[in-house]
Tab-separated table of C-alpha atoms in Angstrom:
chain	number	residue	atom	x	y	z
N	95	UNK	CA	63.993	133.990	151.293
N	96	UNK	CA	65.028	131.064	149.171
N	97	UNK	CA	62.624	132.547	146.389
N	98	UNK	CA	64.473	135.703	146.388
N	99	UNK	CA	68.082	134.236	146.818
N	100	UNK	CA	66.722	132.030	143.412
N	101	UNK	CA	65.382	134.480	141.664
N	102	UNK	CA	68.797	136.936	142.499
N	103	UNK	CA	70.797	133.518	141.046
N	104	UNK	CA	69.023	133.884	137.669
N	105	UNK	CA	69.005	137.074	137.216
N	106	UNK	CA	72.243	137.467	137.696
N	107	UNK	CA	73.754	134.694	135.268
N	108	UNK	CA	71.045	135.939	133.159
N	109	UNK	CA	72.160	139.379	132.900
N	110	UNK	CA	75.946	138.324	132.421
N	111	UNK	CA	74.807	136.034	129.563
N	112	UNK	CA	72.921	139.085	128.190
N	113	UNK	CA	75.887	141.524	127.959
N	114	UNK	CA	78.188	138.665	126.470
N	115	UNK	CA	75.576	138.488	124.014
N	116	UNK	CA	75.106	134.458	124.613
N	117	UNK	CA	71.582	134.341	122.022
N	118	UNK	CA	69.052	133.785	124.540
N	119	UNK	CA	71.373	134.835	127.178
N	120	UNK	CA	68.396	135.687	129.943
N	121	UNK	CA	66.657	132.460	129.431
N	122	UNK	CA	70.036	130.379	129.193
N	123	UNK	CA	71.608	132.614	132.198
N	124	UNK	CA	68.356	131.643	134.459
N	125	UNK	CA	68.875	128.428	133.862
N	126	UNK	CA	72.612	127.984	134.511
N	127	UNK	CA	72.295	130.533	137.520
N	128	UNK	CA	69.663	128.594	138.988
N	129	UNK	CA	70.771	125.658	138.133
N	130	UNK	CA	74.140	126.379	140.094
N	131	UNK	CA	72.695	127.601	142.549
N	132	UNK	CA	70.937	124.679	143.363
N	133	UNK	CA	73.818	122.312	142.886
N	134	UNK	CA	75.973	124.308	145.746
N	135	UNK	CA	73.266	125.423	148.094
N	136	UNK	CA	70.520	123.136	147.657
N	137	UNK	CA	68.077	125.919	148.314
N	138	UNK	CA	66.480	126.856	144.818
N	139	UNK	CA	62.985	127.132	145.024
N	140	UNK	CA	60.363	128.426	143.157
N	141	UNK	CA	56.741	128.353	144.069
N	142	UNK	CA	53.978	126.531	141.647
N	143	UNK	CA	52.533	129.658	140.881
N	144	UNK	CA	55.461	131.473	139.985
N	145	UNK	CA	55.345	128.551	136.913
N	146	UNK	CA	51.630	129.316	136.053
N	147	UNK	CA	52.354	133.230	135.773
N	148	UNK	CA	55.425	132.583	133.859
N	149	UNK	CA	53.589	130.516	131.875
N	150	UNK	CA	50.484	132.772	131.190
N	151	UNK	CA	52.389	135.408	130.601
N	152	UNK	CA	54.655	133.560	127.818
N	153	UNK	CA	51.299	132.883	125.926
N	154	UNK	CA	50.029	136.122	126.284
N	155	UNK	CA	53.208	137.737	124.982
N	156	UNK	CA	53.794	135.340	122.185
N	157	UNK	CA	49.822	135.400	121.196
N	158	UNK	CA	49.821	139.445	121.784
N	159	UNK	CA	52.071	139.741	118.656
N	160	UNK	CA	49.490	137.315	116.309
N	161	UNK	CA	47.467	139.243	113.111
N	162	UNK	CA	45.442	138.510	110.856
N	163	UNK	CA	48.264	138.524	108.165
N	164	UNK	CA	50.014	135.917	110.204
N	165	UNK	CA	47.106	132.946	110.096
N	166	UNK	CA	47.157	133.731	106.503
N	167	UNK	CA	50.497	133.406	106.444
N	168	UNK	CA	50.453	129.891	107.983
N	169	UNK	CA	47.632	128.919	105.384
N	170	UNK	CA	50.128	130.022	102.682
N	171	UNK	CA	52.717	128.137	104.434
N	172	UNK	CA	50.885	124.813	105.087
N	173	UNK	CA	53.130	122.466	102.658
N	174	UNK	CA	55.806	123.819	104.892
N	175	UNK	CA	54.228	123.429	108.347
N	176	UNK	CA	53.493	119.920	107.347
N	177	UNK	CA	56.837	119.186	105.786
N	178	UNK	CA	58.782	120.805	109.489
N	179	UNK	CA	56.232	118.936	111.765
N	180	UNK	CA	56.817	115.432	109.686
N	181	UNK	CA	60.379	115.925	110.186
N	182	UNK	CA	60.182	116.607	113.632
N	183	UNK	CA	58.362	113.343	114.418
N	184	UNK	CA	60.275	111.061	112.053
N	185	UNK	CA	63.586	112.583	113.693
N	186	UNK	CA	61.646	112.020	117.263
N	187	UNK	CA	61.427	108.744	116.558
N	188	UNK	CA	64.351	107.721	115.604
N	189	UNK	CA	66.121	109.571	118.152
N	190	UNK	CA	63.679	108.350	121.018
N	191	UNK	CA	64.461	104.467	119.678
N	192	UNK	CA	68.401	105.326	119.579
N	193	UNK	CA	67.759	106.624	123.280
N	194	UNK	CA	66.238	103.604	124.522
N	195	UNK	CA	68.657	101.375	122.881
N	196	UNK	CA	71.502	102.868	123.838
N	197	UNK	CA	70.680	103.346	127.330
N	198	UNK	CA	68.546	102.086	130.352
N	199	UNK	CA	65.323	104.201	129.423
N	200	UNK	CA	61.966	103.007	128.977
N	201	UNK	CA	60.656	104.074	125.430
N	202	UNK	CA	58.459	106.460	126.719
N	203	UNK	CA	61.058	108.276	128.933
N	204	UNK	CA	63.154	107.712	125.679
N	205	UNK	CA	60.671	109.422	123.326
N	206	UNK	CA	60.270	112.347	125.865
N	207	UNK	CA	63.504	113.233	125.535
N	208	UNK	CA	63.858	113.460	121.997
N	209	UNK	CA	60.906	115.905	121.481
N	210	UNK	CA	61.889	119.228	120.156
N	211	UNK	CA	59.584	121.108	122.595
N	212	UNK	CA	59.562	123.267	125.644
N	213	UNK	CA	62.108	122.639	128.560
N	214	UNK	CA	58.984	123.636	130.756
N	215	UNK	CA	56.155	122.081	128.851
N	216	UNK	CA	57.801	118.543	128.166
N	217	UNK	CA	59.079	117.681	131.681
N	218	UNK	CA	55.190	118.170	132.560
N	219	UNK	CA	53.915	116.502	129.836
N	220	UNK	CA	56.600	113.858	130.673
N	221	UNK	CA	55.081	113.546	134.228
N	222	UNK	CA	51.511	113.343	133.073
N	223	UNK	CA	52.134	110.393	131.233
N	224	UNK	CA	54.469	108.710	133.423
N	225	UNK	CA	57.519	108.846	131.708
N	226	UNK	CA	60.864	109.321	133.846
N	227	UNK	CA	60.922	113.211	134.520
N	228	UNK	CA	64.534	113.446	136.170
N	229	UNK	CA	65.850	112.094	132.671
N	230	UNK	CA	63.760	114.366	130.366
N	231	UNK	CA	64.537	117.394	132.405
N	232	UNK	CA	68.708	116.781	132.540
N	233	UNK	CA	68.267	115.793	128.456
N	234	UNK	CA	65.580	118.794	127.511
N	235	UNK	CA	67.842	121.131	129.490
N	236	UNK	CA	70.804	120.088	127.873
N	237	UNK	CA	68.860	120.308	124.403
N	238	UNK	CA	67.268	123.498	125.038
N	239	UNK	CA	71.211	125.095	125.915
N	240	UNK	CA	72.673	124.039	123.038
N	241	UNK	CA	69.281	125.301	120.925
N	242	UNK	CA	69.098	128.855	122.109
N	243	UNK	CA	72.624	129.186	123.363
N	244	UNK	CA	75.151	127.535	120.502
N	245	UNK	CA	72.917	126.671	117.475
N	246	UNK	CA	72.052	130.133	116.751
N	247	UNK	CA	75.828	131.531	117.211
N	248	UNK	CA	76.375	128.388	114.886
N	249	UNK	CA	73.976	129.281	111.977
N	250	UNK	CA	75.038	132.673	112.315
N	251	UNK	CA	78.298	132.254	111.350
N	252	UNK	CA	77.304	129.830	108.249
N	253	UNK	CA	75.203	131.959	107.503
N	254	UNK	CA	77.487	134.563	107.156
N	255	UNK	CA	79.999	132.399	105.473
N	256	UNK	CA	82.328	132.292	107.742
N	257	UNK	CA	82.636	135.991	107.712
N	258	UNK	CA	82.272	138.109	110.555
N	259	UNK	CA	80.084	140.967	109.569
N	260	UNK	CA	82.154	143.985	109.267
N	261	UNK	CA	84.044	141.987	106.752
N	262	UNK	CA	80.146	141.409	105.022
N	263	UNK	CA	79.453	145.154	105.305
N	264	UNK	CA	82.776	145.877	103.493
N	265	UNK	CA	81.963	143.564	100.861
N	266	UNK	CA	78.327	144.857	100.301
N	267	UNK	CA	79.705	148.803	100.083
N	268	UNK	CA	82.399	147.738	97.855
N	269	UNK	CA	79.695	145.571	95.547
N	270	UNK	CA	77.839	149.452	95.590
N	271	UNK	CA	80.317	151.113	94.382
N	272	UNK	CA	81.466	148.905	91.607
N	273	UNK	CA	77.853	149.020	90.055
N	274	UNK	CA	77.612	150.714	86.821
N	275	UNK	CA	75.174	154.039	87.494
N	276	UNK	CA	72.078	153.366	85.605
């Protein structure tokens, strides 16, 4: 029952997320329903295998959509690759060492909690190694909210300009029409 009653949480916040158009809204709605849920009933629960099917099917869906074109695409884009995965470690590193000096952590715990990676892979990889998991779950969750829930609202709009986009489809239509026929 406490399965359902969890699942029924999530799905729930996740569908309200969805129809505010929150980016991410299912995944960031599951998490906040479930994560509410929890706080006032103490009763969430999910089963072990309900992870490993989640899982499973993540990488199936993800790898499903893989061609050809795209391995050749991340040949072509290997400067790049190696330039973003740089960047993530430097920025790891010095965010895991500002963790652990600014707070209680141990630098492992620390460095878990600065990597830009899953909020369901980490906290396991976390465990594996030993690492505090109760402090890389609260700091990956928080992370992985503001990642799919404000950043992309955020870059968005700069991307935009500042513009919302009916004022960006005006401007391209009137750009149209100005153009000399040719």
């Amino acid at each position: 029952m406490d399965i359902l009653l969890t699942l029924s949480a999530a799905a729930l916040a996740g569908m309200l997320f969805y129809k505010i158009k929150i980016p991410g809204g299912l995944l960031v709605g599951g998490i906040v329903g479930t994560l509410l849920f929890s706080l006032t009933f103490q009763k969430a629960h999910m089963p072990y295998a309900a992870k490993f099917f989640s899982q499973v099917a993540t990488g199936a869906f993800i790898s499903s959509s893989v061609s050809r074109s795209d391995i050749r695409k991340i040949i072509e884009n290997l400067p790049v690759i190696l330039i973003q995965i740089s960047s993530f470690l430097i920025l790891n590193l010095l965010l895991g060492g500002l963790l652990f000096f600014i707070s209680d952590m141990d630098l492992l715990t620390a460095m878990m909690c600065a990597i830009p990676g899953g909020l369901s892979d980490v906290p396991l990889t976390a465990s594996d190694m030993g690492a505090d998991v109760s402090s890389v779950v609260v700091l990956q969750f928080i992370r992985s909210c503001v990642g799919i829930g404000i950043f992309p609202m955020w870059i968005l709009h700069v991307s935009r300009g500042g513009r919302p986009e009916s004022d960006k489809k005006t401007v391209r239509k009137q750009e149209r029409h100005m153009k000399p026929a040719g």
